[in-house]
Coordinates of C-alpha atoms in Angstrom, one line a residue:
X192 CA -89.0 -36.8 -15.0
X193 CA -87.4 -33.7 -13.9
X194 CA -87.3 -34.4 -10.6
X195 CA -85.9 -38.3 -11.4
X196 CA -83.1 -36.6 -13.2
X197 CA -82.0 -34.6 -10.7
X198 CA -81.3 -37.1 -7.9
X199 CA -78.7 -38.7 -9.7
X200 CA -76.4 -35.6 -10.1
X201 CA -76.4 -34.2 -6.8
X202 CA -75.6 -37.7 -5.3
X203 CA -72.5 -38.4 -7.5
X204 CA -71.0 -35.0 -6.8
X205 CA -71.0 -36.1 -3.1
X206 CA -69.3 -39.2 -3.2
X207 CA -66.5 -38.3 -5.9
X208 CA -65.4 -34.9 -4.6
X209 CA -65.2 -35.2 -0.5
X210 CA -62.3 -37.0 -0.4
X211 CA -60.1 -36.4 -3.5
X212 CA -60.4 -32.6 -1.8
X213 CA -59.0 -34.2 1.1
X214 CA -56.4 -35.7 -0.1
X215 CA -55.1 -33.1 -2.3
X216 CA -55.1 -31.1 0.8
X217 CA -52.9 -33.1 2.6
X218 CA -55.1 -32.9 5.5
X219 CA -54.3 -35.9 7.8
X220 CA -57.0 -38.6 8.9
X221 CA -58.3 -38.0 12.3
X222 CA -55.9 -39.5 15.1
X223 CA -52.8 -39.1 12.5
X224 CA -49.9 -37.2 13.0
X225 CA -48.2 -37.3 9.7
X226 CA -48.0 -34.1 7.7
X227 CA -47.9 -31.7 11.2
X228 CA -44.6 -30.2 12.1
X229 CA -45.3 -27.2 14.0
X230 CA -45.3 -27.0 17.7
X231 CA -44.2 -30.7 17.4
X232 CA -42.1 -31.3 21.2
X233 CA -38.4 -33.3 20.8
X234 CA -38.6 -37.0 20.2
X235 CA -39.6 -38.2 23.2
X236 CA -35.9 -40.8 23.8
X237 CA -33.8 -37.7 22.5
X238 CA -35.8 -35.2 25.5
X239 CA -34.7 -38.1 28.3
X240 CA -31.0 -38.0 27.0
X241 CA -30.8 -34.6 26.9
X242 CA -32.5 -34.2 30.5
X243 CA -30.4 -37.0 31.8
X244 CA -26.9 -34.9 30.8
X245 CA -28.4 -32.2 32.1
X246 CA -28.9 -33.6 35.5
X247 CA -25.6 -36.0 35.1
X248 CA -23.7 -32.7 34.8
X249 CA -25.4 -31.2 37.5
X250 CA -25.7 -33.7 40.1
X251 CA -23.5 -36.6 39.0
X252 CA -24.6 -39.8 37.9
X253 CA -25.5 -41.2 41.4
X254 CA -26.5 -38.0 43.0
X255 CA -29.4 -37.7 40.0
X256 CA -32.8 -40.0 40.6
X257 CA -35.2 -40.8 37.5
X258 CA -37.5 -39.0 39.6
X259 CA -35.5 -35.9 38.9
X260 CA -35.0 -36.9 34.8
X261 CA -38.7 -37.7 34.4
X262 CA -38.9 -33.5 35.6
X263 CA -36.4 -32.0 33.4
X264 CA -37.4 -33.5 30.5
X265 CA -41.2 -33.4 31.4
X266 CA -42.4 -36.5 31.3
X267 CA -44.3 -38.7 33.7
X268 CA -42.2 -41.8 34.9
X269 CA -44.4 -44.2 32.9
X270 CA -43.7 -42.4 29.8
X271 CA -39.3 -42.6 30.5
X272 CA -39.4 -45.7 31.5
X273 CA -40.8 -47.1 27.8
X274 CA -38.0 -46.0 26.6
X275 CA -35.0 -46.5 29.5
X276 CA -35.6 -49.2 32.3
X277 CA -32.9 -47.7 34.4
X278 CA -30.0 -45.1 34.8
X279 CA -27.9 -47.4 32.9
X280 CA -29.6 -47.8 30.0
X281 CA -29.6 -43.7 29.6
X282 CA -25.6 -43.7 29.9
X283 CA -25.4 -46.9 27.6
X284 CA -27.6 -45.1 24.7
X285 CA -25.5 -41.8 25.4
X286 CA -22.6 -43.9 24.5
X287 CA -23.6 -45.7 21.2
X288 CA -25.1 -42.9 20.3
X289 CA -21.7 -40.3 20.0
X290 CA -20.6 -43.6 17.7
X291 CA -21.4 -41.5 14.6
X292 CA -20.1 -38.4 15.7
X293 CA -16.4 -40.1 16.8
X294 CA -16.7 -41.1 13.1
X295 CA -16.9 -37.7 11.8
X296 CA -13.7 -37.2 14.4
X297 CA -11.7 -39.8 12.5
X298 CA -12.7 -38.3 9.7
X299 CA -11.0 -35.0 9.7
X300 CA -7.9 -37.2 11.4
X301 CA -8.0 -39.1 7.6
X302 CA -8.0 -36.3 5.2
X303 CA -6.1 -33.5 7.2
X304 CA -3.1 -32.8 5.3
X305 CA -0.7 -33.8 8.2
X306 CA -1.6 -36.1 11.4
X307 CA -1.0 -32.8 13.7
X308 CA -3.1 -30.9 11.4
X309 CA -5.8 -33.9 12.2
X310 CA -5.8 -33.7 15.8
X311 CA -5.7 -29.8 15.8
X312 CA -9.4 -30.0 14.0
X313 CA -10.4 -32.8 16.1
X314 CA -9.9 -30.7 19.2
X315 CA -10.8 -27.3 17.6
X316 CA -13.7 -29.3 16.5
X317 CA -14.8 -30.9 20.2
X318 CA -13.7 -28.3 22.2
X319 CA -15.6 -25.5 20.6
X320 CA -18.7 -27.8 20.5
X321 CA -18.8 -27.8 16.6
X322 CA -18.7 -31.6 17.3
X323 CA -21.7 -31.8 20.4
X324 CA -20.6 -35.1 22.4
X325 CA -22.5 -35.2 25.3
X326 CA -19.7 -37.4 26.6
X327 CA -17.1 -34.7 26.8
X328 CA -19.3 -33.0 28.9
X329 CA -20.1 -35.7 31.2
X330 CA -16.4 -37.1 30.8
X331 CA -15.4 -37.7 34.5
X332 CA -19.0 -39.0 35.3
X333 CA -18.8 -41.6 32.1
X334 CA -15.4 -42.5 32.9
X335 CA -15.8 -43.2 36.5
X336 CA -19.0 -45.0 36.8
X337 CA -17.4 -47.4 33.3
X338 CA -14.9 -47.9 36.0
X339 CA -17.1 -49.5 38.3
X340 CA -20.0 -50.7 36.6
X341 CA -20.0 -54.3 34.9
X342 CA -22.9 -53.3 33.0
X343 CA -21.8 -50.4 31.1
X344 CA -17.8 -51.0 30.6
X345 CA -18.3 -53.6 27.5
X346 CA -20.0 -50.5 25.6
X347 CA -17.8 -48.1 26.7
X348 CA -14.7 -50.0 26.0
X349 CA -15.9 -51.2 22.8
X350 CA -16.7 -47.4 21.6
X351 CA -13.5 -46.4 23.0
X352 CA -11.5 -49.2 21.2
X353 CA -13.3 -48.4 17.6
X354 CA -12.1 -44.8 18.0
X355 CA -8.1 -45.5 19.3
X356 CA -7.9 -48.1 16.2
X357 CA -8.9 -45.6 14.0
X358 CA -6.1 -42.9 15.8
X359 CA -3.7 -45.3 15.4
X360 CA -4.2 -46.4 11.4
X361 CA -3.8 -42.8 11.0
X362 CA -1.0 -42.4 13.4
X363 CA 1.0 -45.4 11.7
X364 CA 0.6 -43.9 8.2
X365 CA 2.3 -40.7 9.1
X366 CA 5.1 -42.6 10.6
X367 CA 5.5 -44.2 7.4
X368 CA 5.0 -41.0 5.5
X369 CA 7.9 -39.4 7.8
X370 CA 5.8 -37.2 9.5
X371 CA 6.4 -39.0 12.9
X372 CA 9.3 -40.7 14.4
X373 CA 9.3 -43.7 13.4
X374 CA 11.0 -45.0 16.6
X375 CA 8.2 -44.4 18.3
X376 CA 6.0 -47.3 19.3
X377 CA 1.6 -45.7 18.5
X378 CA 0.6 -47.6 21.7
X379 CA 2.7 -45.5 23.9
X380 CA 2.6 -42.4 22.2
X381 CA -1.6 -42.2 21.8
X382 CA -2.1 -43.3 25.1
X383 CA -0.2 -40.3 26.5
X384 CA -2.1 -38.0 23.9
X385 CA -5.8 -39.5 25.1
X386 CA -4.1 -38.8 28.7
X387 CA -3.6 -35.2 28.1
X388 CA -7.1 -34.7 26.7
X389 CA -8.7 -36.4 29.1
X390 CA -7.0 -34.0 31.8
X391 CA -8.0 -31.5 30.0
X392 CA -11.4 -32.7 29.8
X393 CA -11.4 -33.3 33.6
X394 CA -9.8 -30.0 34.5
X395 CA -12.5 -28.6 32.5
X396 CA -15.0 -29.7 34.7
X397 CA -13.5 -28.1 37.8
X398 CA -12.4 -24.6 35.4
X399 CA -16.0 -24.4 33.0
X400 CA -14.3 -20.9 31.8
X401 CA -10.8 -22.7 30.8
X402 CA -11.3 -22.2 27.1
X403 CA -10.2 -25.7 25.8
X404 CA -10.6 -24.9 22.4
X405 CA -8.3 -21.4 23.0
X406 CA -5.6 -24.2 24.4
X407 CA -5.1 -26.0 21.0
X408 CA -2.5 -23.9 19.3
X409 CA 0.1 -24.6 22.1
X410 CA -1.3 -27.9 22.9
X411 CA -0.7 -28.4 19.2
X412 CA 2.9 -27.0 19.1
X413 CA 3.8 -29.3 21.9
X414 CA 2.5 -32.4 20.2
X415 CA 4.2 -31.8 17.2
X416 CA 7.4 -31.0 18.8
X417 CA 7.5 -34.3 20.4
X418 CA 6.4 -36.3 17.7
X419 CA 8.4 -35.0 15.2
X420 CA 11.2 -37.3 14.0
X421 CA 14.9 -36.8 15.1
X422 CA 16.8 -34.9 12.9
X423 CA 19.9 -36.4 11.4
X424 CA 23.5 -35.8 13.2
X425 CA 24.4 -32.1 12.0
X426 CA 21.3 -30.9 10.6
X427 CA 18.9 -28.1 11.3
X428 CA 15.6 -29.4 12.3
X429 CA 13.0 -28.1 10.3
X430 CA 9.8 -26.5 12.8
X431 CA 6.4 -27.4 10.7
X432 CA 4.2 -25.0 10.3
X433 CA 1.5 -26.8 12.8
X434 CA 5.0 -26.2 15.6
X435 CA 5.0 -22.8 14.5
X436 CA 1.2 -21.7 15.6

């Protein structure tokens, strides 16, 4: 009877406590990944990108292979090309991918107190790398190979079109608030700003010591200077603060 008795009890204890133990452990199933952090290596699509503006910046977009991207980011060709069939590809998803951070741009255009204020924190923003768009690093690359290649322009333009809207809205409403001269036509006038910038942007890449974001406070001045709306026959124009800096 004793022995009868016994059986039972240690065979219950077995079955109800192995893997409520488990589980309050959080100890993953075999094969799972879920739960583990440490050591864990980059997303596998964000170590391509950041390999391919490596070797963009570097070695230009036609002097790199996918040889050479599968190296820097250390992966074997089978493994990058899962993700990216094709040079292409890489610059397209670098493209769409800065969408969200051109937004965050825009944003400190909309609630600056003044639109000069805006693009001074824009730039401050970008050229300090506050803001990290790969594409202002591989600016003169993007731009020329958009230039030339049917399959990347529509993307490029279409990023670059979401952002010069937004520019203008806010470039608009500060005519209408009297910050800007309202004589001027926002077409003209932002086109020659993007100009400047992407000089800037382009001398950058022959001067990598320039200091862009050391530039804004004149570069600032300037802006403001020629945006600022005529003053009327006989009176003082007032300097702005942003003018002043």
């Amino acid at each position: 009877m004793t022995a009868i008795a016994k059986r039972p009890r240690a065979a219950v204890p077995k079955k109800e406590t192995g893997r409520p133990r488990a589980a309050a452990a959080g100890t993953p199933a075999p094969g799972s990944t879920s739960g583990s952090t440490s050591g864990a290596r980059p997303d596998p699509r964000r170590r391509v990108l950041d390999a391919a503006a490596t070797c963009f910046s570097r070695n230009g977009f036609h002097g790199t292979s996918m040889h050479e991207i599968c190296a820097q980011a250390g992966m074997s060709p089978g493994g990058l090309y899962r993700y990216f069939p094709s040079k292409e590809a890489i610059i397209i998803a670098i493209v769409e991918e800065e969408r969200a951070l051109r937004a965050s741009c825009v944003e400190m255009l909309e609630t600056a107190p003044s639109f000069i204020e805006g693009l001074s924190r824009m730039g401050d923003a970008l050229f300090s790398g506050e803001v990290p768009m790969m594409c202002l690093k591989l600016g003169p690359e993007i731009y020329a190979e958009a230039a030339r290649n049917p399959a990347l322009k529509p993307t490029f333009d279409a990023v670059e079109d979401e952002m010069n809207q937004a520019i203008r809205r806010c470039f608009v409403a500060a005519q209408e608030r009297g910050e800007i001269d309202a004589t001027l036509d926002p077409d003209t006038v932002l086109l020659v700003i993007g100009a400047i910038g992407d000089g800037l942007v382009l001398r950058n890449s022959f001067e990598p010591d320039l200091g862009l974001a050391g530039l804004m406070p004149a570069l600032t001045s300037l802006i403001g200077r020629m945006l600022a709306p005529a003053p009327a026959a006989g009176t003082p124009r007032t300097v702005s603060p942003e003018e002043k800096s």
